[in-house]
Coordinates of C-alpha atoms in Angstrom, one line a residue:
M30 CA -5.3 -6.8 -37.2
H31 CA -8.2 -4.8 -38.8
K32 CA -7.1 -1.6 -40.5
T33 CA -10.8 -0.1 -41.1
L34 CA -10.5 2.6 -38.9
K35 CA -7.4 4.3 -39.9
S36 CA -7.1 7.3 -40.5
T37 CA -4.4 9.2 -42.8
T38 CA -5.2 12.7 -40.0
I39 CA -4.3 12.8 -37.1
S40 CA -5.6 10.4 -34.7
K41 CA -6.8 12.0 -31.3
L42 CA -6.8 11.1 -27.4
T43 CA -10.4 13.1 -26.6
I44 CA -10.5 13.7 -22.9
Y45 CA -14.4 14.3 -21.5
R46 CA -13.6 16.4 -17.9
A47 CA -16.9 14.9 -16.5
S48 CA -19.1 16.0 -13.0
A49 CA -21.4 13.9 -11.1
G50 CA -24.6 13.1 -13.2
S51 CA -23.1 14.9 -16.4
G52 CA -23.6 11.2 -18.7
K53 CA -19.4 9.8 -18.8
T54 CA -20.6 6.5 -18.8
Y55 CA -23.1 7.2 -21.7
T56 CA -20.9 9.1 -23.7
L57 CA -17.9 6.7 -23.6
S58 CA -20.7 4.0 -24.3
K59 CA -21.4 5.7 -27.3
E60 CA -18.6 6.2 -28.4
Y61 CA -18.2 2.7 -28.2
I62 CA -21.4 1.6 -29.8
K63 CA -20.5 3.8 -32.8
L64 CA -17.2 1.6 -33.1
L65 CA -19.3 -1.3 -33.4
L66 CA -21.3 -0.2 -35.9
K67 CA -17.7 -0.2 -38.2
S68 CA -18.0 -3.3 -38.1
P69 CA -19.3 -5.9 -36.6
D70 CA -16.9 -8.0 -34.8
Y71 CA -15.0 -4.5 -34.2
H72 CA -15.7 -5.5 -30.0
R73 CA -12.1 -8.2 -30.9
R74 CA -10.0 -4.5 -31.4
I75 CA -11.3 -2.4 -28.3
L76 CA -10.0 -2.7 -24.5
A77 CA -12.6 -0.9 -22.7
V78 CA -11.6 -0.1 -18.8
T79 CA -13.2 0.6 -15.3
F80 CA -12.1 0.8 -11.9
T81 CA -15.2 -1.5 -11.1
N82 CA -16.9 -4.5 -11.6
K83 CA -20.2 -2.4 -10.8
A84 CA -19.1 -0.2 -14.1
T85 CA -18.0 -3.3 -15.6
E86 CA -21.3 -4.4 -15.7
E87 CA -23.7 -1.1 -15.9
M88 CA -21.3 0.2 -19.3
K89 CA -21.8 -4.2 -20.9
T90 CA -25.0 -3.0 -19.8
R91 CA -25.9 0.0 -21.4
I92 CA -23.9 -1.0 -24.7
V93 CA -26.3 -4.4 -25.3
R94 CA -29.3 -2.6 -24.8
E95 CA -28.9 0.3 -26.5
L96 CA -27.8 -1.9 -29.5
H97 CA -31.1 -3.6 -28.9
R98 CA -33.2 -0.8 -28.8
M99 CA -31.3 0.4 -32.1
A100 CA -32.1 -2.8 -34.2
N101 CA -36.4 -2.2 -32.3
R102 CA -36.8 1.0 -32.9
E103 CA -37.4 2.4 -29.4
D104 CA -35.5 5.5 -29.8
E105 CA -35.8 8.0 -33.4
T106 CA -33.6 10.6 -31.0
Y107 CA -30.9 8.1 -29.8
I108 CA -31.0 6.8 -33.5
G109 CA -31.3 10.2 -35.6
E110 CA -27.8 10.8 -32.9
I111 CA -25.5 8.3 -34.3
A112 CA -26.0 8.6 -37.6
R113 CA -25.2 12.4 -37.1
E114 CA -22.0 11.6 -35.3
T115 CA -21.0 8.0 -37.7
G116 CA -22.6 9.9 -41.7
L117 CA -24.8 6.4 -41.3
R118 CA -27.8 6.3 -42.9
E119 CA -31.2 6.4 -40.1
T120 CA -32.4 3.6 -41.8
E121 CA -29.5 1.0 -42.2
L122 CA -28.9 1.6 -39.0
P123 CA -31.7 -0.9 -36.9
G124 CA -30.1 -3.6 -39.7
T125 CA -27.0 -3.0 -38.9
A126 CA -26.9 -2.3 -34.8
E127 CA -29.6 -6.0 -35.3
K128 CA -26.1 -7.7 -37.3
V129 CA -23.7 -5.8 -34.2
L130 CA -25.3 -6.8 -31.3
A131 CA -25.6 -10.8 -32.5
H132 CA -21.8 -10.8 -32.8
L133 CA -21.3 -9.3 -30.0
L134 CA -23.9 -11.4 -28.0
H135 CA -22.3 -15.1 -30.0
D136 CA -18.5 -13.8 -28.9
Y137 CA -19.3 -12.7 -25.9
S138 CA -16.0 -13.5 -24.3
H139 CA -14.0 -10.8 -26.6
F140 CA -15.7 -7.7 -24.8
S141 CA -13.1 -6.4 -23.6
V142 CA -15.5 -4.5 -20.7
V143 CA -12.7 -5.1 -17.9
T144 CA -11.3 -3.8 -14.8
I145 CA -8.4 -2.5 -14.6
D146 CA -7.3 -5.6 -12.1
S147 CA -8.3 -8.0 -14.2
F148 CA -6.4 -6.4 -17.5
F149 CA -3.4 -6.4 -15.6
Q150 CA -4.1 -9.6 -14.2
K151 CA -4.1 -11.5 -17.8
V152 CA -1.2 -9.6 -18.9
I153 CA 0.2 -10.9 -15.9
R154 CA -0.6 -14.7 -16.5
S155 CA 1.5 -14.2 -19.9
F156 CA 4.4 -13.0 -18.3
A157 CA 4.2 -16.6 -15.5
R158 CA 6.8 -18.2 -15.8
E159 CA 9.7 -15.2 -15.9
M160 CA 8.6 -14.6 -12.2
G161 CA 9.1 -18.0 -11.3
L162 CA 5.6 -18.7 -10.7
Y163 CA 3.8 -22.4 -11.9
S164 CA 0.8 -22.9 -13.6
G165 CA -1.4 -23.3 -11.3
Y166 CA -0.8 -20.4 -8.9
N167 CA -3.0 -17.9 -7.0
V168 CA -3.5 -14.8 -7.4
E169 CA -3.8 -13.5 -3.8
L170 CA -6.0 -10.5 -2.7
D171 CA -6.0 -10.5 0.6
Q172 CA -2.4 -8.5 1.8
A173 CA -3.4 -9.1 5.2
T174 CA -3.2 -12.4 5.7
V175 CA -0.3 -12.8 3.7
L176 CA 0.7 -10.5 5.6
D177 CA 0.9 -11.2 9.2
E178 CA 2.1 -15.0 8.0
S179 CA 4.6 -13.6 7.1
T180 CA 5.9 -11.2 10.6
D181 CA 5.0 -14.7 12.2
L182 CA 7.6 -16.5 9.9
M183 CA 10.4 -13.4 10.2
L184 CA 9.7 -13.2 14.2
D185 CA 10.7 -16.5 14.5
D186 CA 14.0 -16.5 12.6
L187 CA 15.3 -13.6 14.9
D188 CA 17.4 -16.1 16.5
K189 CA 19.8 -16.6 13.1
N190 CA 19.1 -12.4 11.9
D191 CA 21.7 -10.6 14.5
F192 CA 21.1 -7.9 12.1
L193 CA 16.9 -7.5 11.7
K194 CA 17.2 -9.1 16.3
D195 CA 19.1 -5.7 17.4
W196 CA 17.2 -3.3 14.8
L197 CA 13.4 -4.4 17.0
V198 CA 15.3 -4.1 19.9
D199 CA 16.5 -0.6 19.3
W200 CA 13.3 -0.1 18.2
A201 CA 12.0 -1.3 21.7
K202 CA 13.6 0.3 23.1
R203 CA 13.2 3.6 21.6
K204 CA 8.6 3.2 22.1
I205 CA 9.5 1.8 25.8
D206 CA 11.3 5.3 26.3
E207 CA 8.4 6.7 24.6
G208 CA 6.6 5.7 27.1
K209 CA 4.7 2.7 24.6
S210 CA 4.9 -0.7 24.7
W211 CA 7.5 -2.5 23.7
N212 CA 5.9 -5.4 21.9
F213 CA 5.7 -3.7 18.0
K214 CA 3.9 -6.3 16.1
S215 CA 1.2 -4.4 15.9
D216 CA 3.9 -1.7 14.4
V217 CA 5.5 -3.9 12.8
L218 CA 2.2 -5.4 11.2
K219 CA 1.2 -1.9 10.3
L220 CA 4.3 -0.7 9.2
G221 CA 4.3 -3.4 6.5
N222 CA 1.9 -2.3 4.7
E223 CA 3.7 0.0 2.9
I224 CA 5.3 -3.4 0.5
F225 CA 2.1 -3.1 -1.2
S226 CA 2.4 0.6 -1.8
E227 CA 2.7 2.2 -5.7
E228 CA 5.1 4.9 -4.4
L229 CA 7.3 1.5 -3.5
Q230 CA 7.6 -0.2 -6.5
N231 CA 8.3 2.9 -8.1
I232 CA 11.5 3.6 -6.9
E233 CA 14.0 2.3 -9.6
P234 CA 15.1 -1.6 -9.2
D235 CA 18.5 -0.1 -7.9
L236 CA 17.4 2.3 -6.2
L237 CA 15.6 0.1 -4.2
K238 CA 18.4 -2.1 -3.7
E239 CA 20.3 -0.5 -2.7
T240 CA 18.5 1.0 0.4
T241 CA 17.5 -2.7 1.2
D242 CA 20.6 -3.8 1.6
K243 CA 21.3 -4.0 5.3
E244 CA 25.8 -3.1 5.1
S245 CA 24.5 0.1 3.3
L246 CA 22.2 1.3 5.6
E247 CA 24.5 0.9 8.2
R248 CA 27.4 2.7 6.1
F249 CA 24.6 5.0 5.4
R250 CA 23.0 5.5 9.5
A251 CA 27.3 6.1 9.9
K252 CA 27.0 9.4 7.8
L253 CA 24.0 10.6 8.7
Q254 CA 25.2 10.2 12.7
N255 CA 28.7 12.1 11.7
L256 CA 27.1 15.3 9.9
I257 CA 24.7 15.8 13.1
D258 CA 28.0 15.1 15.2
D259 CA 30.0 17.4 13.2
D260 CA 27.3 20.6 13.3
T261 CA 27.2 19.8 17.4
D262 CA 29.9 19.3 17.5
R263 CA 30.8 23.0 16.2
L264 CA 28.1 24.8 18.1
Q265 CA 29.1 23.9 21.2
A266 CA 33.0 25.1 20.4
T267 CA 31.2 28.2 19.6
G268 CA 28.9 28.0 22.7
R269 CA 32.1 27.1 25.2
R270 CA 33.9 29.9 23.0
A271 CA 31.3 32.6 24.5
L272 CA 31.7 30.8 28.0
T273 CA 34.7 32.0 27.9
V274 CA 34.8 35.1 26.9
M275 CA 31.5 35.8 29.3
A276 CA 33.9 34.3 32.5
D277 CA 36.2 36.6 31.9
F278 CA 34.1 39.1 32.3
G279 CA 32.4 37.8 35.5
L280 CA 29.1 37.4 33.0
T281 CA 26.7 34.1 33.2
A282 CA 23.3 34.0 31.6
D283 CA 21.4 36.1 34.4
D284 CA 23.3 39.0 33.5
F285 CA 21.6 39.6 30.8
T286 CA 18.1 39.4 29.7
Q287 CA 15.9 36.8 29.6
K288 CA 18.2 34.6 31.3
A289 CA 17.9 31.4 30.6
K290 CA 15.9 32.3 27.0
G291 CA 18.2 35.1 26.5
V292 CA 21.4 35.0 25.0
G293 CA 23.8 34.1 27.6
G294 CA 21.2 30.5 27.9
Y295 CA 21.8 30.4 24.7
F296 CA 25.6 30.4 24.4
Q297 CA 25.1 27.4 27.5
K298 CA 22.1 24.8 24.8
L299 CA 25.3 25.7 22.3
A300 CA 27.7 24.3 25.0
D301 CA 25.9 21.5 26.7
R302 CA 25.1 19.8 22.9
K303 CA 21.3 21.1 23.5
D304 CA 18.7 22.3 20.8
P305 CA 20.3 25.1 19.1
A306 CA 17.6 26.2 17.6
P307 CA 17.1 30.5 18.2
N308 CA 14.6 31.8 20.3
T309 CA 12.9 35.1 19.2
Y310 CA 15.2 37.3 21.7
V311 CA 18.5 35.5 20.3
L312 CA 17.8 36.8 17.3
R313 CA 16.6 40.4 18.5
A314 CA 20.1 39.9 19.8
A315 CA 22.4 39.0 17.1
E316 CA 20.2 42.5 15.4
D317 CA 20.3 44.5 18.4
I318 CA 23.1 45.3 21.1
G319 CA 19.6 46.4 22.9
G320 CA 19.1 42.7 22.3
W321 CA 22.0 42.3 25.2
Y322 CA 20.6 43.7 29.3
G323 CA 16.9 45.7 30.5
K324 CA 18.3 49.5 30.5
S325 CA 18.6 49.1 34.2
S326 CA 21.0 46.7 34.2
P327 CA 23.8 47.0 36.5
R328 CA 26.1 44.3 34.7
K329 CA 26.1 46.7 30.9
S330 CA 28.9 48.1 30.5
D331 CA 30.5 44.7 31.2
I332 CA 28.1 43.2 28.3
E333 CA 29.0 45.5 26.2
A334 CA 32.4 44.9 27.0
A335 CA 32.1 41.6 26.6
Y336 CA 29.9 41.9 23.6
H337 CA 33.2 43.1 21.2
A338 CA 35.5 41.1 23.0
G339 CA 34.0 38.1 21.0
L340 CA 30.2 37.3 22.0
E341 CA 28.9 39.1 18.7
E342 CA 30.9 37.0 16.7
A343 CA 29.8 34.3 18.9
L344 CA 26.3 34.6 18.2
R345 CA 26.1 35.9 15.2
E346 CA 27.9 32.9 13.5
A347 CA 25.9 30.6 16.1
V348 CA 22.3 31.6 14.2
T349 CA 23.7 31.6 10.8
F350 CA 25.1 28.1 11.2
Y351 CA 22.3 27.2 12.0
A352 CA 19.9 28.6 10.2
E353 CA 22.3 27.3 6.7
N354 CA 22.5 23.5 8.2
A355 CA 18.9 23.0 10.3
R356 CA 17.1 21.3 7.2
K357 CA 20.0 19.3 6.8
T358 CA 20.8 18.6 10.1
A359 CA 17.1 17.9 11.0
T360 CA 16.8 15.2 7.7
A361 CA 19.2 13.7 9.3
V362 CA 18.1 13.9 12.3
S363 CA 14.9 12.2 11.2
I364 CA 15.7 9.4 8.9
L365 CA 17.9 8.4 11.5
K366 CA 14.7 7.5 13.7
Q367 CA 13.5 5.9 10.6
I368 CA 16.0 3.6 9.2
N369 CA 15.2 0.7 11.8
V370 CA 11.7 0.7 10.5
L371 CA 13.3 1.0 6.9
G372 CA 16.2 -1.9 8.1
V373 CA 12.8 -4.4 9.1
L374 CA 11.0 -3.3 6.2
C375 CA 13.3 -4.3 3.7
D376 CA 13.6 -7.9 5.7
L377 CA 10.2 -7.7 6.1
M378 CA 9.8 -7.9 2.5
R379 CA 11.6 -10.5 2.0
Y380 CA 10.1 -12.8 3.3
V381 CA 7.2 -12.1 1.9
N382 CA 8.6 -12.6 -1.8
E383 CA 9.5 -15.4 0.1
Y384 CA 5.7 -16.7 1.4
T385 CA 3.9 -15.5 -1.7
R386 CA 6.4 -18.0 -3.8
G387 CA 6.2 -20.7 -1.6
Q388 CA 2.5 -20.8 -1.6
N389 CA 2.5 -20.5 -5.5
L390 CA 1.3 -17.0 -4.9
F391 CA 1.0 -13.3 -7.1
L392 CA -0.5 -10.7 -4.8
L393 CA -3.2 -8.7 -6.8
S394 CA -0.9 -5.5 -5.2
E395 CA 1.8 -5.9 -7.5
A396 CA 0.7 -7.1 -10.2
S397 CA 0.8 -2.4 -11.4
G398 CA 4.9 -2.1 -10.2
F399 CA 4.6 -5.8 -12.0
L400 CA 4.2 -4.8 -15.0
K401 CA 6.3 -0.6 -15.4
T402 CA 9.4 -3.3 -15.1
I403 CA 8.6 -5.4 -17.8
I404 CA 7.8 -2.1 -19.6
A405 CA 10.8 -0.1 -18.4
G406 CA 9.7 2.5 -21.0
S407 CA 9.2 1.0 -24.4
D408 CA 7.2 2.5 -26.3
A409 CA 6.0 -0.5 -28.2
P410 CA 3.4 -2.3 -26.3
F411 CA 5.1 -5.6 -26.5
V412 CA 3.5 -6.8 -23.5
Y413 CA 0.2 -6.6 -23.8
E414 CA 0.7 -8.7 -26.8
R415 CA 1.5 -12.0 -25.2
T416 CA -2.1 -12.0 -24.1
G417 CA -3.3 -12.8 -27.5
S418 CA -5.3 -10.0 -27.5
F419 CA -4.4 -7.2 -30.2
Y420 CA -6.7 -3.5 -28.8
N421 CA -6.4 -0.8 -31.8
H422 CA -8.7 1.6 -30.1
F423 CA -8.4 2.1 -25.4
M424 CA -11.0 3.4 -23.0
I425 CA -10.5 4.6 -19.3
D426 CA -13.1 4.8 -17.4
E427 CA -13.4 7.7 -14.2
F428 CA -9.9 8.5 -15.2
Q429 CA -9.3 10.1 -11.9
D430 CA -9.0 7.4 -10.7
T431 CA -5.6 6.0 -12.1
S432 CA -2.7 5.9 -9.9
A433 CA 0.7 7.4 -11.7
V434 CA 1.9 3.7 -12.1
Q435 CA -1.1 2.6 -14.2
W436 CA -0.7 5.4 -16.3
D437 CA 3.1 4.3 -16.9
N438 CA 2.0 1.1 -17.6
F439 CA -0.9 2.3 -20.1
R440 CA 0.4 5.5 -21.7
P441 CA 2.4 3.0 -24.1
L442 CA -1.0 1.8 -25.1
V443 CA -3.4 4.8 -26.0
A444 CA 1.1 6.5 -27.6
D445 CA 1.1 3.6 -30.0
S446 CA -3.4 2.9 -30.9
L447 CA -2.8 6.6 -31.4
A448 CA 0.9 7.0 -33.5
S449 CA -1.6 4.7 -36.0
G450 CA -4.4 6.4 -36.7
Y451 CA -6.5 4.9 -33.8
P452 CA -8.5 7.6 -31.7
D453 CA -9.0 7.2 -27.8
W454 CA -11.7 8.4 -25.3
I455 CA -10.6 9.2 -21.7
V456 CA -13.4 9.8 -19.2
G457 CA -13.2 11.6 -15.3
D458 CA -13.4 14.5 -13.0
V459 CA -10.6 16.0 -12.1
K460 CA -12.1 16.7 -8.3
Q461 CA -13.1 13.1 -7.0
S462 CA -9.4 12.7 -7.3
I463 CA -9.2 14.7 -3.9
Y464 CA -9.8 11.0 -2.4
R465 CA -6.7 9.9 -3.3
W466 CA -7.8 6.3 -3.6
R467 CA -5.5 3.2 -4.5
N468 CA -2.8 6.2 -4.8
T469 CA -4.4 8.6 -8.3
D470 CA -2.7 11.5 -8.3
W471 CA -5.6 14.4 -9.5
K472 CA -2.4 16.3 -11.6
I473 CA -2.4 13.1 -14.2
L474 CA -5.8 14.1 -15.2
S475 CA -5.2 17.6 -15.2
E476 CA -1.7 17.7 -16.9
Q477 CA 0.3 14.9 -17.1
V478 CA -2.1 13.2 -19.8
E479 CA -1.3 15.6 -22.0
A480 CA 2.1 16.9 -20.6
D481 CA 3.3 12.7 -21.7
L482 CA 1.5 11.8 -25.3
G483 CA 1.3 15.9 -26.8
S484 CA -1.0 18.5 -27.1
P485 CA -1.9 17.7 -30.8
Y486 CA -3.0 14.1 -29.3
V487 CA -4.8 15.2 -26.6
A488 CA -8.2 17.0 -27.5
V489 CA -10.5 18.2 -24.4
K490 CA -13.5 18.6 -23.8
N491 CA -16.4 19.2 -21.1
L492 CA -19.6 17.1 -20.4
D493 CA -21.4 20.5 -18.8
N494 CA -25.6 18.8 -18.2
N495 CA -26.3 17.9 -15.5
W496 CA -28.8 15.4 -16.7
R497 CA -29.5 14.0 -12.3
S498 CA -30.2 16.4 -10.5
A499 CA -32.6 19.0 -9.7
P500 CA -32.9 22.8 -10.8
E501 CA -31.9 23.9 -7.1
V502 CA -29.1 21.5 -6.6
I503 CA -27.1 22.3 -9.7
A504 CA -27.7 26.3 -9.2
F505 CA -25.9 24.9 -5.3
N506 CA -22.7 23.4 -6.8
N507 CA -22.4 26.3 -9.4
A508 CA -22.4 28.9 -5.8
F509 CA -20.6 26.6 -3.3
F510 CA -17.6 25.7 -6.2
R511 CA -17.4 29.1 -7.5
E512 CA -17.0 30.4 -3.7
A513 CA -14.6 28.3 -2.9
V514 CA -12.2 28.1 -5.7
A515 CA -12.3 32.7 -5.1
Q516 CA -11.7 31.6 -1.3
M517 CA -8.8 28.3 -1.6
R518 CA -6.4 31.7 -3.6
S519 CA -6.6 34.0 -0.9
A520 CA -6.1 31.2 1.8
F521 CA -3.4 30.3 0.3
T522 CA -1.8 33.0 -1.2
E523 CA -2.5 35.6 1.5
G524 CA 0.3 37.0 3.5
E525 CA 2.5 35.4 1.2
E526 CA 5.8 37.6 1.3
D527 CA 8.5 35.7 0.4
A528 CA 9.4 36.1 -3.3
A529 CA 9.9 32.6 -3.7
G530 CA 7.0 31.4 -1.5
A531 CA 5.4 33.5 -2.8
A532 CA 5.6 31.8 -6.2
Y533 CA 5.2 28.5 -5.3
L534 CA 1.5 28.9 -3.9
H535 CA 1.0 30.7 -7.0
T536 CA 1.8 28.5 -9.5
L537 CA -0.2 25.4 -6.7
T538 CA -3.3 27.7 -6.4
S539 CA -3.4 27.9 -10.3
A540 CA -2.8 24.4 -10.8
M541 CA -5.9 23.8 -8.1
T542 CA -8.1 26.6 -9.9
E543 CA -7.6 24.9 -13.4
A544 CA -8.9 21.9 -12.3
Y545 CA -12.1 22.6 -10.9
T546 CA -12.1 25.4 -14.2
D547 CA -15.4 22.9 -15.4
F548 CA -17.7 22.9 -11.9
Y549 CA -20.6 25.0 -13.9
Q550 CA -23.3 22.6 -14.8
H551 CA -26.0 23.6 -17.0
L552 CA -30.0 22.9 -16.3
P553 CA -31.1 20.2 -19.6
E554 CA -34.5 21.7 -20.5
K555 CA -36.6 18.6 -20.0
N556 CA -35.0 18.6 -16.1
A557 CA -36.5 22.1 -15.8
G558 CA -39.6 21.3 -13.7
K559 CA -37.7 19.0 -11.1
K560 CA -38.5 19.9 -7.7
G561 CA -34.7 19.5 -5.3
Y562 CA -34.4 21.0 -1.7
V563 CA -30.6 21.5 -0.1
K564 CA -29.9 23.2 3.0
L565 CA -26.8 23.9 4.1
S566 CA -27.0 23.9 8.6
V567 CA -22.6 25.4 10.0
V568 CA -22.7 23.2 13.1
A569 CA -20.5 24.2 16.1
D570 CA -19.2 22.5 18.9
D571 CA -21.7 23.9 22.2
E572 CA -18.6 24.1 25.0
A573 CA -21.9 25.2 27.8
A574 CA -23.4 21.5 26.9
E575 CA -20.2 19.3 26.5
E576 CA -21.6 18.4 23.3
T577 CA -19.8 18.5 20.0
W578 CA -20.8 19.4 16.5
C579 CA -20.2 16.1 15.9
D580 CA -22.4 14.9 18.5
K581 CA -25.2 17.8 17.4
V582 CA -25.9 16.4 13.9
L583 CA -25.7 13.0 14.9
K584 CA -28.7 13.7 17.0
E585 CA -30.2 15.9 14.4
L586 CA -29.4 14.0 11.6
P587 CA -32.5 11.8 11.5
Q588 CA -35.0 14.2 12.2
R589 CA -34.0 16.0 8.4
I590 CA -34.4 13.2 6.8
E591 CA -37.8 12.3 8.6

């Protein structure tokens, strides 16, 4: 391995936080070129990762083009920048660039600017044997077809699987009760997409095994039902005790204020095992005896006597018990409603695995999760060494599109590189993570990278020039994001009086505000003469004309464009 660039000082991962038009690809390409100029064949020691084929080609093209321009002295300004940042002589750079470009073009297959999926595929192929795949296996991109075929195989085998048949019958009955079609195949297919999600792949293997075991699920279902029954029995007993006291004094629900909506009706609901949530009238009655009867109630004395004879104690007991156990019980009810779905999902996972192995297929969506299992928290990137490539430096473009699992897979590489004295780079825009494209998580770029690697190993820089947009567009964006962040903080925290809730919201809004600290962009001097145009319209529904805002926009948009 080449050690020529190893430094005695602490090497850092430089995070370029950059908004649209700020020259992200330009900056990353320049860092790549600066490394190449130190050694002609150094491209074999650099891995640059993007997320689309288009971005890959754009970066490769830019690197080759800039080397060609340097070799032919087409941009003296760029040559001057490179010379200042590398310490190389300007007079030597064209000849060095020509030599580097020749090496790169003659060894283009090792020009490792690739998509993250293609890099993971390369690693996966090194572990085909361990995965039980035969040589010549195919990487399958169309997971919908695989899911459809696997679902058909599962339904064909229903007579052999009593557990699954019973669960699907229960599912169909529940759909009928809800007034929906009993045909559940479309629901199974929709559910089946969860198999390919990183959330499921991120579950620890032992926990996944436990939750996919039918007998374990049945025991869990029984435990949940017992929990719900115990709580319901407790409230029912309280309700019946209260009804007995009411009967002793000749009272019915109609004798109390608000009748069925008041305390009398509440006790009847508890006795009938109905919704135990107390409404505002019941909660008021729990605080004040005045909430039990009206001012002109003819049974006021009887209600007061019953109140002191046990009704007040029963109501306080029921309201307190509900407040302490409502979340637990509601969670159990929700899980119980979906546990059949989990059982179907577990069987479907097995059929998908059998189908892909039988067809000698490997689903691309499984790559990240598989690598995480292999790495299992190891700091040594031995997994990647099996590919036959040894990288000193790592660059990741559009890092906001990185998912938690993907970062878990790259973290050992980056950490080992930094520990060996080699700098690395990532470029991204936290604001673009809101789209949650492919399970991305904005907190990875905002805070997780620095937390994982340690502050001494991370340097954050902002690219705050917008080289693409006109002055009017830049000014609008700066004003918009400044106001949007302020309004967001106000909307989240206004009226929050609960201390715990306020503390949580403060933490959340602080993190979100931090994510937008780099929103302000400057106008480069050379773009000052550009002309741009921004028009912002707030469009509302027109109820009188029975026209939605969407209809109005679709009608007006062509005229705006013209």
